[in-house]
Short mmCIF file of C-alpha atoms and ligand atoms in Angstrom, two decimals:
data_model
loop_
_atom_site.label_atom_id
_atom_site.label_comp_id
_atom_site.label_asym_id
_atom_site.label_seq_id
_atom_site.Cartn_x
_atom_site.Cartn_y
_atom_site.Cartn_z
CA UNK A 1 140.72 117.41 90.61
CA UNK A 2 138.57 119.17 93.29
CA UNK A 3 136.06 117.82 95.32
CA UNK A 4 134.34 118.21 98.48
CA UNK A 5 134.61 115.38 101.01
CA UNK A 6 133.80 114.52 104.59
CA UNK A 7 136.53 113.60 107.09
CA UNK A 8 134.62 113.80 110.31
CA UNK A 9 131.63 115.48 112.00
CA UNK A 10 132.12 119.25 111.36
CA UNK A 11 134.88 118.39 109.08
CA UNK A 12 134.24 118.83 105.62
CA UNK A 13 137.29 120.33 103.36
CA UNK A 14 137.57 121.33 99.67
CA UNK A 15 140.31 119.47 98.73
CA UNK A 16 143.07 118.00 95.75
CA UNK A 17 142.65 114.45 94.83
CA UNK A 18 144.02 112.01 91.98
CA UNK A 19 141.26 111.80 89.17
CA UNK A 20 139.81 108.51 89.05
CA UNK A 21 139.55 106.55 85.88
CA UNK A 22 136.76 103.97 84.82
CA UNK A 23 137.34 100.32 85.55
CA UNK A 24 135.25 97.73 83.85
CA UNK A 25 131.76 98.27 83.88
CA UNK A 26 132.08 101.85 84.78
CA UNK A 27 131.59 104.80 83.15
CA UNK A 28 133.10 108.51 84.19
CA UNK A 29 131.44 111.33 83.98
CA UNK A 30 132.36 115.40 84.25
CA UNK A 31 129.87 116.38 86.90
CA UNK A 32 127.93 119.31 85.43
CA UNK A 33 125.56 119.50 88.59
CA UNK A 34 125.46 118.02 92.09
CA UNK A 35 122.32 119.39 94.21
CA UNK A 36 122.35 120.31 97.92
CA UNK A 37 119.91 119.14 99.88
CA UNK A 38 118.78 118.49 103.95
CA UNK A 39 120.71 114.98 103.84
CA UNK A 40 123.88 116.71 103.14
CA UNK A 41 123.82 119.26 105.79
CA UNK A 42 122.91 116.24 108.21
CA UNK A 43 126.08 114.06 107.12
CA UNK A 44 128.49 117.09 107.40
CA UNK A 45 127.20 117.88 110.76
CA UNK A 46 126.66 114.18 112.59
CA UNK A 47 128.31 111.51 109.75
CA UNK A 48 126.51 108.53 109.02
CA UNK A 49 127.29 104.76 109.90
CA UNK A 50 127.93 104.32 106.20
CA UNK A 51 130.01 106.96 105.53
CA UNK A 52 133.18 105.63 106.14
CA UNK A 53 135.87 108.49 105.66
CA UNK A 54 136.93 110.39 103.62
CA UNK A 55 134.37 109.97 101.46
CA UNK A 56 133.42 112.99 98.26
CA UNK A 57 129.84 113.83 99.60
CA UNK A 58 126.67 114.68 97.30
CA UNK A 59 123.64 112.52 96.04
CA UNK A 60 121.78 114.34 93.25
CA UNK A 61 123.85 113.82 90.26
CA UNK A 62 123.74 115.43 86.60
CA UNK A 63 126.92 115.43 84.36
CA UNK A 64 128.31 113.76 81.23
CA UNK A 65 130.24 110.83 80.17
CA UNK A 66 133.92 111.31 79.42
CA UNK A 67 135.04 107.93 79.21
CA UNK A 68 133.24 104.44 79.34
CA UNK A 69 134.86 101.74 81.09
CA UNK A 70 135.46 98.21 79.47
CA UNK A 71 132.17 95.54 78.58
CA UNK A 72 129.74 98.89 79.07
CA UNK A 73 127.42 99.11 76.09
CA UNK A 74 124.75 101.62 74.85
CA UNK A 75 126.75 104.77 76.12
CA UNK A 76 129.43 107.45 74.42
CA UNK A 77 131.29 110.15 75.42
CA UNK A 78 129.43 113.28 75.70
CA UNK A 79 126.04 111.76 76.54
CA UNK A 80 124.71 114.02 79.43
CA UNK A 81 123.18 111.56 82.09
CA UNK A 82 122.00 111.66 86.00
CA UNK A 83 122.77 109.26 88.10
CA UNK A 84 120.38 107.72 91.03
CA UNK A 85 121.35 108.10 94.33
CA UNK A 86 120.27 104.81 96.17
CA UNK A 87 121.17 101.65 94.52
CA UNK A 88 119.16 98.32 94.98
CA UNK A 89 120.65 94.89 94.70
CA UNK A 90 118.27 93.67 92.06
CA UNK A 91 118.58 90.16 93.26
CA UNK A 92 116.64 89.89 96.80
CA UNK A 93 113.58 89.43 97.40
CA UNK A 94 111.88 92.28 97.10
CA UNK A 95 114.42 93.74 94.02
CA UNK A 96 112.45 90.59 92.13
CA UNK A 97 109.29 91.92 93.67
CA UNK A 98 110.09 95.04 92.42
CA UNK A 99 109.98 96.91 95.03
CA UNK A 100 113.41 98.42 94.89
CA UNK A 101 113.27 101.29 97.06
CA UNK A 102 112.73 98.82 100.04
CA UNK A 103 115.96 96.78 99.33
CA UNK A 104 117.91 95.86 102.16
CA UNK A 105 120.90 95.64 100.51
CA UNK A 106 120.75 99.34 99.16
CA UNK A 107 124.02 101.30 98.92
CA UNK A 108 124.15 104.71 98.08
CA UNK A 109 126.41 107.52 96.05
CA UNK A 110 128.08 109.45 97.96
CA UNK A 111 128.04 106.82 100.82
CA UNK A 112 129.09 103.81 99.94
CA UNK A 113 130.53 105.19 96.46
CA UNK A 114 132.44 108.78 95.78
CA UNK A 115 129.50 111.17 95.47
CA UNK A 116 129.16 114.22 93.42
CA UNK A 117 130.67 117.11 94.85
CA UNK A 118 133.52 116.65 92.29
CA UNK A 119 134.88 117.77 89.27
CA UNK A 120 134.77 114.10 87.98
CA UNK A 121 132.67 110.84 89.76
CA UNK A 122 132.80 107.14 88.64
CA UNK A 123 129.59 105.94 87.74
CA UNK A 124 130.09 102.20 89.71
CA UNK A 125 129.17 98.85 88.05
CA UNK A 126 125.97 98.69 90.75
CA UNK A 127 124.40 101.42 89.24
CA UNK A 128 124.46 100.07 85.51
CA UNK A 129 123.67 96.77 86.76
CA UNK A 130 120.09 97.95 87.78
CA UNK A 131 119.74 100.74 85.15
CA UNK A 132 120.57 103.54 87.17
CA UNK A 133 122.01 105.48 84.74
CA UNK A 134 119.73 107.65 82.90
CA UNK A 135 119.50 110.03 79.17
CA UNK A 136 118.71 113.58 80.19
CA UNK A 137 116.14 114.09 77.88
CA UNK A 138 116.02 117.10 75.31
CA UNK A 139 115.35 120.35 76.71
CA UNK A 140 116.32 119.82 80.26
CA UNK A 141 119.37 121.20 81.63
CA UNK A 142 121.85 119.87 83.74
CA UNK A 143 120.46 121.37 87.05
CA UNK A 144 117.32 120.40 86.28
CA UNK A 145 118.36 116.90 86.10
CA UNK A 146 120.02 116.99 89.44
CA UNK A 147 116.53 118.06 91.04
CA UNK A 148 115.38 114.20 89.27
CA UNK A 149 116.22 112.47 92.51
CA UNK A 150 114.46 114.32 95.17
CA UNK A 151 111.42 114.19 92.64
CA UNK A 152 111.90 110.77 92.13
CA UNK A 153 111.38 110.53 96.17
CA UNK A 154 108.52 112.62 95.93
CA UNK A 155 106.93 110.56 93.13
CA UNK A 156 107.37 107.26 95.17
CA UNK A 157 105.59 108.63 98.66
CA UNK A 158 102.48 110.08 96.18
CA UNK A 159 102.43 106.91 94.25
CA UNK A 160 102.15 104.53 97.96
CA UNK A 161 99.84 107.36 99.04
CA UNK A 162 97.76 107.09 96.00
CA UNK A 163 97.67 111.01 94.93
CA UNK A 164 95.26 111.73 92.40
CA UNK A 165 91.95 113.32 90.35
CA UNK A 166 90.37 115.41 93.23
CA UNK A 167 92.17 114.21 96.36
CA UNK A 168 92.58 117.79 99.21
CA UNK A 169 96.03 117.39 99.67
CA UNK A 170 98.56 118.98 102.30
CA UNK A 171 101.78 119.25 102.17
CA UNK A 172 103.55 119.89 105.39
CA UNK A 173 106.74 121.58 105.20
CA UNK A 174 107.68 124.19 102.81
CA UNK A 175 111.21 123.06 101.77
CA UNK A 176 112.54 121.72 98.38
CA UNK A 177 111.10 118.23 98.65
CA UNK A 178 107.15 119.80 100.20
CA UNK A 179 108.11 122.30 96.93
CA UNK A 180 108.19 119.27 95.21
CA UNK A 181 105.24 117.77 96.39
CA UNK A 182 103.03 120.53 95.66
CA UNK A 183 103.99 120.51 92.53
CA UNK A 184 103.77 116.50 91.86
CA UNK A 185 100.00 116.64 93.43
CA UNK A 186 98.96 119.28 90.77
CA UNK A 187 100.22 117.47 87.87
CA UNK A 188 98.70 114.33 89.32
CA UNK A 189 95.20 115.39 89.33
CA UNK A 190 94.33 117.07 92.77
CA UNK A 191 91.66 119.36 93.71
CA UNK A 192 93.26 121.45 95.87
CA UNK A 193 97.02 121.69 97.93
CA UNK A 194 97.20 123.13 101.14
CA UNK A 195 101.23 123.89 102.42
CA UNK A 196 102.02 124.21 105.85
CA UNK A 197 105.05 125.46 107.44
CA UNK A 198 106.71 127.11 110.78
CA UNK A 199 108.56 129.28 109.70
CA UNK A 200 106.56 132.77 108.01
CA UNK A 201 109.81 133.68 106.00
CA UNK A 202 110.07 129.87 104.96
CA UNK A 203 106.12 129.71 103.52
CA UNK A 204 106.00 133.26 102.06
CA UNK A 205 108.97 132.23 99.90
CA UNK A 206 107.56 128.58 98.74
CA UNK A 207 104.12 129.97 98.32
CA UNK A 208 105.35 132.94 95.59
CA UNK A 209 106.73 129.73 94.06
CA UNK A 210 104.34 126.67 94.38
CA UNK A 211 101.02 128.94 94.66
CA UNK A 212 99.28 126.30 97.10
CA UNK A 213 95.58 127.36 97.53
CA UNK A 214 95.81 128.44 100.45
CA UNK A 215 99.40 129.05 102.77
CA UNK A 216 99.25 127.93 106.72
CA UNK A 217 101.67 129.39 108.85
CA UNK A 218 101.79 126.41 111.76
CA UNK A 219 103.25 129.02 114.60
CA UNK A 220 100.56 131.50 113.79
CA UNK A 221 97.17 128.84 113.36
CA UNK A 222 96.36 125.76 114.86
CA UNK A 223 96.94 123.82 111.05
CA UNK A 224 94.54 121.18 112.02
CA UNK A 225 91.89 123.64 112.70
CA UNK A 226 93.24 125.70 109.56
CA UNK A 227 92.61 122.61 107.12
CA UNK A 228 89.49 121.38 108.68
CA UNK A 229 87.85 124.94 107.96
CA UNK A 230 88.83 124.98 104.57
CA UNK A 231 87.81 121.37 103.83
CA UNK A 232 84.32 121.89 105.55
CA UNK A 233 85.33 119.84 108.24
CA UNK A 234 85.64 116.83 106.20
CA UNK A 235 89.97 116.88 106.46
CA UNK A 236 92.55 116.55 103.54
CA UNK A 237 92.57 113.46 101.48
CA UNK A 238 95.91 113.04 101.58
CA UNK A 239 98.65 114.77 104.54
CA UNK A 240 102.40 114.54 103.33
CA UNK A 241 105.28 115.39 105.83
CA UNK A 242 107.69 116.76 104.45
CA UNK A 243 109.40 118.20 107.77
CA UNK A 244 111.38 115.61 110.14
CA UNK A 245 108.79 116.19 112.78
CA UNK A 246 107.32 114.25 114.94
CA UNK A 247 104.38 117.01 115.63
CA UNK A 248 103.80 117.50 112.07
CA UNK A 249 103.04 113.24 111.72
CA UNK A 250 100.22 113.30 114.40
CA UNK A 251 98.92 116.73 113.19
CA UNK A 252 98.62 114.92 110.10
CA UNK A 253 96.92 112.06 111.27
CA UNK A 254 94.07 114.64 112.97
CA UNK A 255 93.74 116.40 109.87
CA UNK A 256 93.01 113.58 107.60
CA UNK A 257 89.40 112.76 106.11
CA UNK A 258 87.79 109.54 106.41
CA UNK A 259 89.95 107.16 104.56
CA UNK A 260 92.80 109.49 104.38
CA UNK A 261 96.38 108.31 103.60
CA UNK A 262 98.79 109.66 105.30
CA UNK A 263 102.80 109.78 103.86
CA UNK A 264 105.42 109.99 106.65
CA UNK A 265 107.66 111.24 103.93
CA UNK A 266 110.15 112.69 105.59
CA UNK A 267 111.97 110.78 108.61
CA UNK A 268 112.20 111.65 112.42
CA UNK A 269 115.00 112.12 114.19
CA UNK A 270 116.92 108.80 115.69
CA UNK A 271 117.04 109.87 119.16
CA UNK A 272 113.12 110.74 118.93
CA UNK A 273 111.22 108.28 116.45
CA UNK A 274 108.27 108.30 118.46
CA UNK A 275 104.96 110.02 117.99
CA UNK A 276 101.19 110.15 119.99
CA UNK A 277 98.66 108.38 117.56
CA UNK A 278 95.75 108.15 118.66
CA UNK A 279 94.84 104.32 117.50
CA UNK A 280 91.23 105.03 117.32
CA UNK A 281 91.00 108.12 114.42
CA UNK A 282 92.82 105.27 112.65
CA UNK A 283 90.32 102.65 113.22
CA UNK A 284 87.17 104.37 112.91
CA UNK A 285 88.00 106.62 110.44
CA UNK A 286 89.77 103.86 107.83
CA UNK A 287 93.37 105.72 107.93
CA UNK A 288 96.35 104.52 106.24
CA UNK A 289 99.66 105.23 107.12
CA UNK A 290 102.34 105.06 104.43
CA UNK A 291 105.86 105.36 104.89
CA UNK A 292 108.78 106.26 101.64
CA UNK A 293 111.68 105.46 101.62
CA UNK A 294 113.95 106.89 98.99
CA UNK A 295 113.24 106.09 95.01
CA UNK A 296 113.76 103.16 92.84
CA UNK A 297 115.95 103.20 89.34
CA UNK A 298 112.27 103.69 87.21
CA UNK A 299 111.39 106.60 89.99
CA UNK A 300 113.96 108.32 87.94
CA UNK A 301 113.53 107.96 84.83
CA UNK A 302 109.91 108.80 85.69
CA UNK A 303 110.61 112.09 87.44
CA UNK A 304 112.69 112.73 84.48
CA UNK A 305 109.95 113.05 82.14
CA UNK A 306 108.18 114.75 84.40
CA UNK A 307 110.21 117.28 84.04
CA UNK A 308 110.87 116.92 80.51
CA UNK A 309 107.26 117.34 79.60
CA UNK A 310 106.71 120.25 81.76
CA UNK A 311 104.64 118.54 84.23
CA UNK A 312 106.42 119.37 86.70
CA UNK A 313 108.51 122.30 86.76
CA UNK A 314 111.90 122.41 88.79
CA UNK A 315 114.17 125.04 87.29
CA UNK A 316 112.53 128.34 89.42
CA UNK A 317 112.91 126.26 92.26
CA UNK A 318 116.43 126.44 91.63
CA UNK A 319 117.37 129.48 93.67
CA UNK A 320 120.80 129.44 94.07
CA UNK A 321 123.71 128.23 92.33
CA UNK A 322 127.77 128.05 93.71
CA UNK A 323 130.92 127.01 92.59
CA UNK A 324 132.03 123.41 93.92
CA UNK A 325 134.07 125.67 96.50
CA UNK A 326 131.17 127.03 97.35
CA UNK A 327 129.31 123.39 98.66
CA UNK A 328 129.99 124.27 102.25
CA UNK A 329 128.24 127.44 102.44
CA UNK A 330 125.65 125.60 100.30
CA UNK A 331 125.34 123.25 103.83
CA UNK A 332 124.50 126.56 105.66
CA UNK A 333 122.05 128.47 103.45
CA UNK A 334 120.43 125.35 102.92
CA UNK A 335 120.37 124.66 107.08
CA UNK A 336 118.94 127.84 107.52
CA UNK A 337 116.36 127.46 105.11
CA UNK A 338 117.25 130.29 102.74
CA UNK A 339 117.00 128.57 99.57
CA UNK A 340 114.46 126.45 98.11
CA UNK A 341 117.13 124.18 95.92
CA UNK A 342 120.82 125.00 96.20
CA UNK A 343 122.99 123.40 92.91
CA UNK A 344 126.74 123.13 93.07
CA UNK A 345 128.14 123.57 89.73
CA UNK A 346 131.83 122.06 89.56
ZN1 ZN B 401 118.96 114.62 98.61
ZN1 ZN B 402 117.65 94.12 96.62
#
């Protein structure tokens, strides 16, 4: 079969390999879609200290069963599923808190296991074991499914960040995941959404999608200015960063109303994880800072539904779609911000 795998930094090859076959406890599916998304372009550029190679890259996972291994109940050929990307232990500490997005001993697909930028992935046993595989519901495609995950993320920071009934909420960064966000906030109640982004071309293009109330283009307005103006000077509920910058976090913290929660969504850089906070705004004005890491088994399923119901939309923010063959120019329009969501279809 073909897949797409990483060897080393700048080395990522379409490639031949042996089909793999479901052990006990696993189930194989026929990958239908496998989503492209910042993570991806960062692994085939840099690696990770996980990825051990060569190892089939791709996280957001949509396909259906062909075979179910030995001692696997409750599935059949031909069910169409998605698969979570991070996988908790269920047995630590916080697992039996439930608070699996926070587990220690997570493992990932795509990392630890063969991802989905393949013809044909093993579900592994550590993904049944904690419910991780999960019924596309009626009525949503394949594609759709694989956009599950990254909702699932975004579903996680708004739930810690306590999105709701008439919270001002910005979204900062106009990618697939602030996309997402937008789009999460409405459905969960809020007043108004505010998305701010660098790049002109970038906004113009998630704004004819998402319809924020109002669009802020960051190089052309002071944003914390821009959101203070159109919140009376009172500052945004809620501030989500959806943009691995470290400018964007303390923007966020000096746009924020009086018991504002801020979500450092996305993460910084590892050579600069600092920011400027100034301690006092968080004091005096009751701030919380929230951090998200990832989603948890139920995320998905949740995020599922979401889109199942129509509450929150995905497929339009499927712009593009390519060939497996076509996964490492996916890496590049993504990079360069072209798309909102790039699917690979294998
Ligand atoms: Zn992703
Ligand atoms: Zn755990």
């Amino acid at each position: 079969m073909k897949v797409v795998r990483f060897h080393a930094p700048g080395d990522v090859r379409f490639e031949d390999v042996p089909e793999p076959e479901a052990g006990p406890g696993e189930v194989k599916i026929r990958v239908r879609n496998c989503s492209t998304c910042g993570t991806d372009v960062k692994i085939s550029k840099f690696g990770h200290h996980h990825i051990h190679p060569p190892r089939v890259m791709g996280h957001e996972i949509a396909g259906e069963i062909v075979t179910v291994g030995d001692g696997v109940d409750g599935w059949a050929p031909g069910d169409r599923v998605q698969v979570i990307a991070a996988i908790p232990c269920g047995e630590c500490d916080e697992c039996r808190r439930g608070r699996m997005t926070i587990c220690p001993n997570q493992v990932s697909m795509g990392y630890h296991f063969e991802g989905g930028f393949a013809q044909f992935m093993v579900v592994p046993k550590e993904v049944l074991k904690v419910d991780g595989l999960n019924r596309i519901p009626e009525g949503v495609s394949f594609a759709e499914a694989s956009v599950a995950e990254p909702l699932a993320c975004a579903l996680n920071a708004q739930n810690l960040a306590r999105v709701g009934e008439g919270d001002d909420v910005v979204v900062i960064g106009s990618g697939p995941i602030g996309c997402l966000h937008v789009r999460l906030a409405r459905a969960r109640g809020a007043a108004r959404v505010f998305l701010v982004e660098l790049s002109r071309q970038r906004l113009e293009m998630a704004a004819n999608l998402v319809k924020p109330d109002a669009a802020i283009c960051a190089a052309e307005v002071d944003p914390i200015e821009a959101v203070l103006e159109l919140t009376g000077g009172r500052g945004a509920d809620v501030i989500i960063t959806a943009a691995a910058s470290g400018k964007a976090q303390e923007q966020a913290i000096q746009m924020a109303a009086r018991q504002g929660r801020i979500s450092f969504f996305g993460g910084l850089p590892k050579d600069k994880p600092t920011i400027t906070c100034d301690s006092n705004l968080v004091h005096y004005r009751e701030l919380m800072i929230i951090g998200a890491n990832g989603s948890s088994p139920a995320h998905n399923k949740q995020a599922l539904d979401l889109v199942a119901t129509g509450a929150v939309p995905v497929a339009d923010l499927i712009t593009h779609r390519l060939p497996l063959d076509g996964a490492i120019d996916a890496f590049g329009i993504v990079e360069r911000g072209e798309a909102i969501k790039v699917t690979i279809e294998p």
